[in-house]
mmCIF file of N, CA, C and O in Angstrom:
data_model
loop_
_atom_site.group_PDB
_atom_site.id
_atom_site.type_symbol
_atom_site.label_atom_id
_atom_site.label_comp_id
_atom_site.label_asym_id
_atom_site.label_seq_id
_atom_site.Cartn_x
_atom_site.Cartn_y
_atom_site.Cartn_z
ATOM 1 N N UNK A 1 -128.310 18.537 59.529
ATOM 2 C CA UNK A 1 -129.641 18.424 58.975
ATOM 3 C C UNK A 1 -129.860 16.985 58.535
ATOM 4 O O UNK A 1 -129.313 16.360 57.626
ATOM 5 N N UNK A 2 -130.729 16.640 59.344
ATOM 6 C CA UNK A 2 -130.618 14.983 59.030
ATOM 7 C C UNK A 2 -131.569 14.598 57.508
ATOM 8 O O UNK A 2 -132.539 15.263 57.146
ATOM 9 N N UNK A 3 -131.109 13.576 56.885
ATOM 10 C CA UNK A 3 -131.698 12.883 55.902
ATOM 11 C C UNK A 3 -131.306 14.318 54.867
ATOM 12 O O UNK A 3 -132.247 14.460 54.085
ATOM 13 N N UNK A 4 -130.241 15.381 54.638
ATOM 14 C CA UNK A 4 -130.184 16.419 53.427
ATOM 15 C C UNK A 4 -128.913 15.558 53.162
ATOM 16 O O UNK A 4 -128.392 14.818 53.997
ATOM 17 N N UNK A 5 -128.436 15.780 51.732
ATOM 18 C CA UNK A 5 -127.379 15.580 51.324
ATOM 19 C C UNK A 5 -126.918 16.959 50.777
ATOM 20 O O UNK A 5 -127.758 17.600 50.146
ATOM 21 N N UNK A 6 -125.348 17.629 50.991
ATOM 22 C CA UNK A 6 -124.933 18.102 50.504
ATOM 23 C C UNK A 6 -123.693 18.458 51.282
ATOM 24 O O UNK A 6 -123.003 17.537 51.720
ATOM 25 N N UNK A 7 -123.267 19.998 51.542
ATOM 26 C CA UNK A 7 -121.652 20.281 51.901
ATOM 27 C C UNK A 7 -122.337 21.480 52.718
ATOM 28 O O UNK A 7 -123.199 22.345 52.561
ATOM 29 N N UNK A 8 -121.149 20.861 53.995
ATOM 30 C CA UNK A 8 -121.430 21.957 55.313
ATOM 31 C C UNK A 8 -120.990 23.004 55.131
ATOM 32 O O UNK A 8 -119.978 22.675 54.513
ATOM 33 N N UNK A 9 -120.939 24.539 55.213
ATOM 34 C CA UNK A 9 -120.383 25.904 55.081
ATOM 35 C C UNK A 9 -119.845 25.807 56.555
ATOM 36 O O UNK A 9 -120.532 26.168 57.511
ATOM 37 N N UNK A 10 -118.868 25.413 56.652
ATOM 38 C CA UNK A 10 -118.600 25.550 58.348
ATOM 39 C C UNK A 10 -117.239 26.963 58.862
ATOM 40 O O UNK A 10 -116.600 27.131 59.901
ATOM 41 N N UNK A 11 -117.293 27.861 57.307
ATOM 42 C CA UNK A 11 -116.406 29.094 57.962
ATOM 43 C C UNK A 11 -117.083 29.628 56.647
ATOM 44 O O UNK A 11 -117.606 28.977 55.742
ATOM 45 N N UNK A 12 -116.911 31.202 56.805
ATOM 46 C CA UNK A 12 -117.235 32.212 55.619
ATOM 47 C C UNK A 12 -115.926 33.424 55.946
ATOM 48 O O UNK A 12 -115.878 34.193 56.905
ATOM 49 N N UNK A 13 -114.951 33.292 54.835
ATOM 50 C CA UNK A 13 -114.294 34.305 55.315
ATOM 51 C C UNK A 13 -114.728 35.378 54.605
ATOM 52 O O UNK A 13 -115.261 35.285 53.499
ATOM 53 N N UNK A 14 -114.438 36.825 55.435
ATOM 54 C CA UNK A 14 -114.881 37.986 54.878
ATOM 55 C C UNK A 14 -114.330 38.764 53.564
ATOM 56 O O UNK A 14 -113.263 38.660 52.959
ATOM 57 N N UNK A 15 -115.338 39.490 53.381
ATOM 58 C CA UNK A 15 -115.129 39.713 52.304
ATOM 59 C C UNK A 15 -114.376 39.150 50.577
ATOM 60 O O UNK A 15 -113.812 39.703 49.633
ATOM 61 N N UNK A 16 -114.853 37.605 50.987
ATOM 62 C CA UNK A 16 -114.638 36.831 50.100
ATOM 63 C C UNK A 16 -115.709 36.652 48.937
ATOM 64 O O UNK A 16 -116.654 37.440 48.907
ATOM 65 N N UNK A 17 -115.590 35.516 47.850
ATOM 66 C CA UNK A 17 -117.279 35.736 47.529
ATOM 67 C C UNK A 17 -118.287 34.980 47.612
ATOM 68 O O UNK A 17 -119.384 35.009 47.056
ATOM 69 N N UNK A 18 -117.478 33.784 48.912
ATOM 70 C CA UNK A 18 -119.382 33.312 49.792
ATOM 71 C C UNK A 18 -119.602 34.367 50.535
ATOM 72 O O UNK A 18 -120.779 34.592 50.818
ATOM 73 N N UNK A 19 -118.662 35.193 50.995
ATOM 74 C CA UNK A 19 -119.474 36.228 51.620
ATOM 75 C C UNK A 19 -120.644 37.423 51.157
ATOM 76 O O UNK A 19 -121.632 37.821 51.775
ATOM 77 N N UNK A 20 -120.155 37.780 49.936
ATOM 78 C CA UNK A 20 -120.495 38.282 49.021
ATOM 79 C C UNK A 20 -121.731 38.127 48.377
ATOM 80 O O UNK A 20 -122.443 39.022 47.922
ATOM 81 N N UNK A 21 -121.977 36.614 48.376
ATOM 82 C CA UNK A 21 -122.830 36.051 47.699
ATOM 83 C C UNK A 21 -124.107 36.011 49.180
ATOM 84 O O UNK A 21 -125.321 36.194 49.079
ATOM 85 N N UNK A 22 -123.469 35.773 50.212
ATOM 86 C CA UNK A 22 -124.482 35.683 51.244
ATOM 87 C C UNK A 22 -124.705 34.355 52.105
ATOM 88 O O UNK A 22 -125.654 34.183 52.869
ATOM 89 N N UNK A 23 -123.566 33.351 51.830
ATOM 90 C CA UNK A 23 -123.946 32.296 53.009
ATOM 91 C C UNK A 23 -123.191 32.227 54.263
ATOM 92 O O UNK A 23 -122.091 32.712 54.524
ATOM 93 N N UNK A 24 -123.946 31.570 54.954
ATOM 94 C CA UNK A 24 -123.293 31.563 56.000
ATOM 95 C C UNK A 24 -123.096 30.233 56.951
ATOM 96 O O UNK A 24 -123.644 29.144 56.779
ATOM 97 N N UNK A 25 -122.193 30.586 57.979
ATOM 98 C CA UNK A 25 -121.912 29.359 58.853
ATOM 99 C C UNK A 25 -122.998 28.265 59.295
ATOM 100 O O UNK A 25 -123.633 28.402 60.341
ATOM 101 N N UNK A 26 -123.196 27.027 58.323
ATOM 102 C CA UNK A 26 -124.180 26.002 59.042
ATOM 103 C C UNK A 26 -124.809 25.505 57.989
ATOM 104 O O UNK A 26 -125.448 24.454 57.927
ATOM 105 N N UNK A 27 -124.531 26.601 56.835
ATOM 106 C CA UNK A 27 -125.639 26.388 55.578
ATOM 107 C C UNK A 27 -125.401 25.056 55.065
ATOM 108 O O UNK A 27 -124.558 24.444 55.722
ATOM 109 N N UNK A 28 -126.014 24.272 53.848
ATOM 110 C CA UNK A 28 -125.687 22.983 53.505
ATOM 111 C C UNK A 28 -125.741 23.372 51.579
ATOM 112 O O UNK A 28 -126.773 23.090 50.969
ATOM 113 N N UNK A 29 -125.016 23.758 51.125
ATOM 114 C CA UNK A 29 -124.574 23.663 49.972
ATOM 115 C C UNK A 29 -125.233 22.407 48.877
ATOM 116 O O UNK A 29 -124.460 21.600 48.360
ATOM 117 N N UNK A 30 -126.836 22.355 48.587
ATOM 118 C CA UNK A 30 -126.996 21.114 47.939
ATOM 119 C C UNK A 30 -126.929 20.833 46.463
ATOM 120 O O UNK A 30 -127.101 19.778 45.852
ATOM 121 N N UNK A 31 -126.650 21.981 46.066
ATOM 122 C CA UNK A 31 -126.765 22.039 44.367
ATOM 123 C C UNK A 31 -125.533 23.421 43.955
ATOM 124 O O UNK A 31 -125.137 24.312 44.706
ATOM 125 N N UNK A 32 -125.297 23.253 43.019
ATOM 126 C CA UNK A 32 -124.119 24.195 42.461
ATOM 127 C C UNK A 32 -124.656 23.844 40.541
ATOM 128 O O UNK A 32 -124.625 22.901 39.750
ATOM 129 N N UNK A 33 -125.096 25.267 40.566
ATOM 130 C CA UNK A 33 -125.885 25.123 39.015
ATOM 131 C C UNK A 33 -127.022 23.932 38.745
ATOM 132 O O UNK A 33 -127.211 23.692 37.552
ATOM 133 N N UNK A 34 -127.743 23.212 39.630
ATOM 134 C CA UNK A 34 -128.516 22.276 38.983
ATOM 135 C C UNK A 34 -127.845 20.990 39.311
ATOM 136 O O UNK A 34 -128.385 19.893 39.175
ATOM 137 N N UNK A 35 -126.627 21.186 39.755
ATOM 138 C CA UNK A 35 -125.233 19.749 40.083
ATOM 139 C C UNK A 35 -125.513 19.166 41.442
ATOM 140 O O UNK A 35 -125.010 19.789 42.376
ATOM 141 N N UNK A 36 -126.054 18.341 41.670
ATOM 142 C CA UNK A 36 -126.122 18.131 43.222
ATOM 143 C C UNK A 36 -124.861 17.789 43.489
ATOM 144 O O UNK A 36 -124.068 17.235 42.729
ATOM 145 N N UNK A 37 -124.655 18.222 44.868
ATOM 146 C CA UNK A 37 -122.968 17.900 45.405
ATOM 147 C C UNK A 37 -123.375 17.401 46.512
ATOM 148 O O UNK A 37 -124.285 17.965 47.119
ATOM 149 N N UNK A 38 -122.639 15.950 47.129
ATOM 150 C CA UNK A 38 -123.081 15.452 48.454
ATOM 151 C C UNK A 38 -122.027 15.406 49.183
ATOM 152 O O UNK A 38 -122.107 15.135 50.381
ATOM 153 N N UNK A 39 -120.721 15.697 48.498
ATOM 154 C CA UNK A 39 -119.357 15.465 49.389
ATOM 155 C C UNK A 39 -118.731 16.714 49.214
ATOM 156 O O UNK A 39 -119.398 17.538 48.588
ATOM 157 N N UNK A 40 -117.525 17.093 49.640
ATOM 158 C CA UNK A 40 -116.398 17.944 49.238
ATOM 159 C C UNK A 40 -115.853 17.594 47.854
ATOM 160 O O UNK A 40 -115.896 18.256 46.817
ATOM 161 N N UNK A 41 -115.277 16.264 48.120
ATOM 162 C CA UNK A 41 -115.157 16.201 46.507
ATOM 163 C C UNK A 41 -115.682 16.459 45.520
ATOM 164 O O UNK A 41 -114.908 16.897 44.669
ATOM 165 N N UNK A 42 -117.146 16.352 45.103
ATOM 166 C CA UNK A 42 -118.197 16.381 43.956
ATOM 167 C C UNK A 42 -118.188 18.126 43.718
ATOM 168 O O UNK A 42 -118.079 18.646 42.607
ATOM 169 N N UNK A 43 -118.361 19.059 45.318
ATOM 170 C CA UNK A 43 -118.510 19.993 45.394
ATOM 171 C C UNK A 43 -117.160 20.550 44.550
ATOM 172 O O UNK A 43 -117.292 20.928 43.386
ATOM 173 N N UNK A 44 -115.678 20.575 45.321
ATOM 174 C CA UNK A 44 -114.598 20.930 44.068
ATOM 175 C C UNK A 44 -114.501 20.863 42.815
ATOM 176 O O UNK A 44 -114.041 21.624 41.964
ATOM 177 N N UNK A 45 -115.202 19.419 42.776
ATOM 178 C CA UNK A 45 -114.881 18.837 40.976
ATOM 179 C C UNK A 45 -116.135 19.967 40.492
ATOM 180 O O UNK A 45 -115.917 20.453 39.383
ATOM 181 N N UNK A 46 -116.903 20.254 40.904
ATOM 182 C CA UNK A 46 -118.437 20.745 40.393
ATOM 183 C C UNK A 46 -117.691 22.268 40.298
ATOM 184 O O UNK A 46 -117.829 22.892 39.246
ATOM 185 N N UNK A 47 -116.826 22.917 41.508
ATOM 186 C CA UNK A 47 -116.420 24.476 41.239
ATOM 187 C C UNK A 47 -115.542 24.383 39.964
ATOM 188 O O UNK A 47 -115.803 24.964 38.911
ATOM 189 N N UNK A 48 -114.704 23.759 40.136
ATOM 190 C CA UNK A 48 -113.498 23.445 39.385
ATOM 191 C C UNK A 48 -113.829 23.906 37.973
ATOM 192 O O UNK A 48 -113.178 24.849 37.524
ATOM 193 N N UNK A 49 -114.855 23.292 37.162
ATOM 194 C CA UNK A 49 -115.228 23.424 36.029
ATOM 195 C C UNK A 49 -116.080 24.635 36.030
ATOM 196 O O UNK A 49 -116.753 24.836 35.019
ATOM 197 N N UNK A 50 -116.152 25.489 37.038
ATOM 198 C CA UNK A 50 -116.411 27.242 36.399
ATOM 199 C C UNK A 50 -115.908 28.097 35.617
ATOM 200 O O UNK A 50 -114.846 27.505 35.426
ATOM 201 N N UNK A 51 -115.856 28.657 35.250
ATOM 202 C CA UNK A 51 -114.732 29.425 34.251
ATOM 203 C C UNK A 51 -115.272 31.045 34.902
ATOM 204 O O UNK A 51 -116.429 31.279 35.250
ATOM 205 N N UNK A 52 -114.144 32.021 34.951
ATOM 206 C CA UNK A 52 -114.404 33.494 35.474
ATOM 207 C C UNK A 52 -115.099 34.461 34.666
ATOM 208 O O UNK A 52 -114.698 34.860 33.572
ATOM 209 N N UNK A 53 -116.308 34.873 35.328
ATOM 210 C CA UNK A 53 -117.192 35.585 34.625
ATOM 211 C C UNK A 53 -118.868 34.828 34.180
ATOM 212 O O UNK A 53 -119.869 35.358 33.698
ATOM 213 N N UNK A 54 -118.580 33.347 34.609
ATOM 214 C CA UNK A 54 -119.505 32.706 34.431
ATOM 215 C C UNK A 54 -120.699 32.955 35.272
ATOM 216 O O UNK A 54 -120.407 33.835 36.082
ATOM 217 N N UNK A 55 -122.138 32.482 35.448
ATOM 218 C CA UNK A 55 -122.870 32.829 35.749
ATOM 219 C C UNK A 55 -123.018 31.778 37.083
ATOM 220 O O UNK A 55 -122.295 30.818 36.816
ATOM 221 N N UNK A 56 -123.569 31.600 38.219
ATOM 222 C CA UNK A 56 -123.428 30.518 38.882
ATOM 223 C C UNK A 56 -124.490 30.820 40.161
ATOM 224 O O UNK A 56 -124.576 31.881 40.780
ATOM 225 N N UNK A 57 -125.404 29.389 40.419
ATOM 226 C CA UNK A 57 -126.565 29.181 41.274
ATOM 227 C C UNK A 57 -126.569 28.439 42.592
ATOM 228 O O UNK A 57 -126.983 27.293 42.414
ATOM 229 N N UNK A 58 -126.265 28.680 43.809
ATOM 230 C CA UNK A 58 -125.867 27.837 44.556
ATOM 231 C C UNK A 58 -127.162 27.327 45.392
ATOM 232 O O UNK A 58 -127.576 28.317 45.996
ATOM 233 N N UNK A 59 -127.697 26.587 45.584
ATOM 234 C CA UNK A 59 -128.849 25.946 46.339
ATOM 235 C C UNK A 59 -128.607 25.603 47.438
ATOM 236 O O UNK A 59 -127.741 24.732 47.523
ATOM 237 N N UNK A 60 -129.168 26.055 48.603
ATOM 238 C CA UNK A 60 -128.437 26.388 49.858
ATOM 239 C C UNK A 60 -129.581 25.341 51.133
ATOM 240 O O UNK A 60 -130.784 25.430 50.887
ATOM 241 N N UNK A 61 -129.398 24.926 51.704
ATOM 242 C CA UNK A 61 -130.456 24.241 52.712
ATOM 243 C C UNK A 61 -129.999 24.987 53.900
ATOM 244 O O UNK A 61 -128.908 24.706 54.395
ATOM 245 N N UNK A 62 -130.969 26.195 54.549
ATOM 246 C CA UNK A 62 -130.489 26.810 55.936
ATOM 247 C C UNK A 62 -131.591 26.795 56.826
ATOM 248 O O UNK A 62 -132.775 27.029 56.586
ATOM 249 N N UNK A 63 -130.870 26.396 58.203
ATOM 250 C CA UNK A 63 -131.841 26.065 59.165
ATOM 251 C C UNK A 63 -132.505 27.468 59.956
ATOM 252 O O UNK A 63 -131.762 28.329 60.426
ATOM 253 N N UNK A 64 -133.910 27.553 60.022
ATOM 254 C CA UNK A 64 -134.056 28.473 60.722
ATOM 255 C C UNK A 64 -134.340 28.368 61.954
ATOM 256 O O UNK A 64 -134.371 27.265 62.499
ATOM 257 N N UNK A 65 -134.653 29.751 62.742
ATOM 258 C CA UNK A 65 -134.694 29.964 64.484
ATOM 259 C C UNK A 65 -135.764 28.091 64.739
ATOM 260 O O UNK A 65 -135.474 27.094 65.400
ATOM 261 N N UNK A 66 -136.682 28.337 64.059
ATOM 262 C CA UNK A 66 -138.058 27.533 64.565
ATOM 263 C C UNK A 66 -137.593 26.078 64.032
ATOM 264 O O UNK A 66 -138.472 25.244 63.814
ATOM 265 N N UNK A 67 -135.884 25.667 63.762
ATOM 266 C CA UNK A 67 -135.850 24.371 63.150
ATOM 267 C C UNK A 67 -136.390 23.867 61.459
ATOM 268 O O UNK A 67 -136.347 22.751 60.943
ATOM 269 N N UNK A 68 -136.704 24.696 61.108
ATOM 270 C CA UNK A 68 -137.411 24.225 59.777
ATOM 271 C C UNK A 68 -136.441 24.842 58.442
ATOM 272 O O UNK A 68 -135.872 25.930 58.520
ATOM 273 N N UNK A 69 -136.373 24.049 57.358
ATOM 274 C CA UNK A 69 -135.460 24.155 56.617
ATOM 275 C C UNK A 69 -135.873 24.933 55.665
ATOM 276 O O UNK A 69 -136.830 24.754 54.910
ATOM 277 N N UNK A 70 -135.022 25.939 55.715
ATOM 278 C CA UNK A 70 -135.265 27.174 54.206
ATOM 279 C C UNK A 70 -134.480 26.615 53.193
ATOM 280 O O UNK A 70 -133.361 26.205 53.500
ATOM 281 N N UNK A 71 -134.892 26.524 51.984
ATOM 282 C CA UNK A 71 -133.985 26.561 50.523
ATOM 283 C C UNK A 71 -133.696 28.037 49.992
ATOM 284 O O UNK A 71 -134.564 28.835 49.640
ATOM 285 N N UNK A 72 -132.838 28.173 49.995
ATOM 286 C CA UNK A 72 -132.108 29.388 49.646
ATOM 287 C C UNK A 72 -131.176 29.325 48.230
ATOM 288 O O UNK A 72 -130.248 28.520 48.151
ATOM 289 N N UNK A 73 -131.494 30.208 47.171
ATOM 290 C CA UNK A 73 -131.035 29.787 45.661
ATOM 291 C C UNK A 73 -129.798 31.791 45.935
ATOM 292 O O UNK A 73 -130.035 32.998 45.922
ATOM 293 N N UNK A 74 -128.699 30.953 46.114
ATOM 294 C CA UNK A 74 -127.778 32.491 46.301
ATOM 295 C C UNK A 74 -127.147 32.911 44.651
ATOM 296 O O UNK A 74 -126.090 32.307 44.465
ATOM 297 N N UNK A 75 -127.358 33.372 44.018
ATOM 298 C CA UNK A 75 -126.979 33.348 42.852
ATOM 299 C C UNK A 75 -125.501 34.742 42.577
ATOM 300 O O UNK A 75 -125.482 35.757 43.274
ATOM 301 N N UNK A 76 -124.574 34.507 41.627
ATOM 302 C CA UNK A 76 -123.672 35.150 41.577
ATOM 303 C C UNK A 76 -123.015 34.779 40.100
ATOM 304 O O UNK A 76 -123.487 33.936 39.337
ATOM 305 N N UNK A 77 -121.727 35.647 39.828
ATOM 306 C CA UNK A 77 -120.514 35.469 38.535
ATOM 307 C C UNK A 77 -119.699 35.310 39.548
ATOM 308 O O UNK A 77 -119.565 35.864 40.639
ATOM 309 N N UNK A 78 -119.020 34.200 38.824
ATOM 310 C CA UNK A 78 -117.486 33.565 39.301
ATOM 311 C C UNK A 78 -116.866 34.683 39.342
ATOM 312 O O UNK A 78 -117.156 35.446 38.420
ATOM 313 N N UNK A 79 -115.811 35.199 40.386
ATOM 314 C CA UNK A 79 -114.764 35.860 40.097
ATOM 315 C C UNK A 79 -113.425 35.287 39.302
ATOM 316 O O UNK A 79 -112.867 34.196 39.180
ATOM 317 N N UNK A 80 -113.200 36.840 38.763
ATOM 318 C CA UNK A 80 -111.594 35.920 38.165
ATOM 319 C C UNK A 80 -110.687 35.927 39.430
ATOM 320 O O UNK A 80 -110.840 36.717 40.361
ATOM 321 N N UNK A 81 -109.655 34.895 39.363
ATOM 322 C CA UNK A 81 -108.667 34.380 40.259
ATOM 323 C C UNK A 81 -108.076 35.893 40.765
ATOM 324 O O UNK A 81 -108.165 36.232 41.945
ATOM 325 N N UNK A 82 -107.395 36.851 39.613
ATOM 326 C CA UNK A 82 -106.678 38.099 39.747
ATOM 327 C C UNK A 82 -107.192 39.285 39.385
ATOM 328 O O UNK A 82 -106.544 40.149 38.795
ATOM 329 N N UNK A 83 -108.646 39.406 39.797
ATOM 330 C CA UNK A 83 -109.086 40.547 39.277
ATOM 331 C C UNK A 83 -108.632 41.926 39.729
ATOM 332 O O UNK A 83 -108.560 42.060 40.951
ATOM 333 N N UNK A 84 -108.341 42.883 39.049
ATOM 334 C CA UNK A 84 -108.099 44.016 39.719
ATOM 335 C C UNK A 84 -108.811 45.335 39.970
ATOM 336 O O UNK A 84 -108.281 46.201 40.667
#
């Protein structure tokens, strides 16, 4: 997506909780809570500081059939690491 800044979704494994949450292969990851993320790095450092159970907003740039860019706000709670 030319001229977007953010982080490519370039796998979704199943039943994980981007899956869960609803993105998918191609999407562009531009915000995480209000945080813009333009790299991998910013994006980690930006998860990193979630804590489990927290509340969390992901701002999504996805291309549709006709080329034109949807913003997509996927919203979710962090999972804990070992939930059972």
């Amino acid at each position: 997506m030319e001229g977007q800044k953010g982080v490519l979704v370039t796998d979704v494994e199943p039943a994980s909780f981007a899956d869960d949450l609803g993105f998918a292969r191609g999407d562009v990851i531009a915000e995480v809570n209000r945080q813009p993320v333009g790299s991998v790095a910013e994006y980690k450092s930006t998860i990193g500081k979630l804590k489990p159970g927290q509340n969390v907003v992901f701002k999504v740039l996805r291309r549709q059939d006709n080329d034109r860019i949807l913003t997509v706000f996927l919203p979710g709670v962090v999972p804990a690491d070992n939930a059972h």
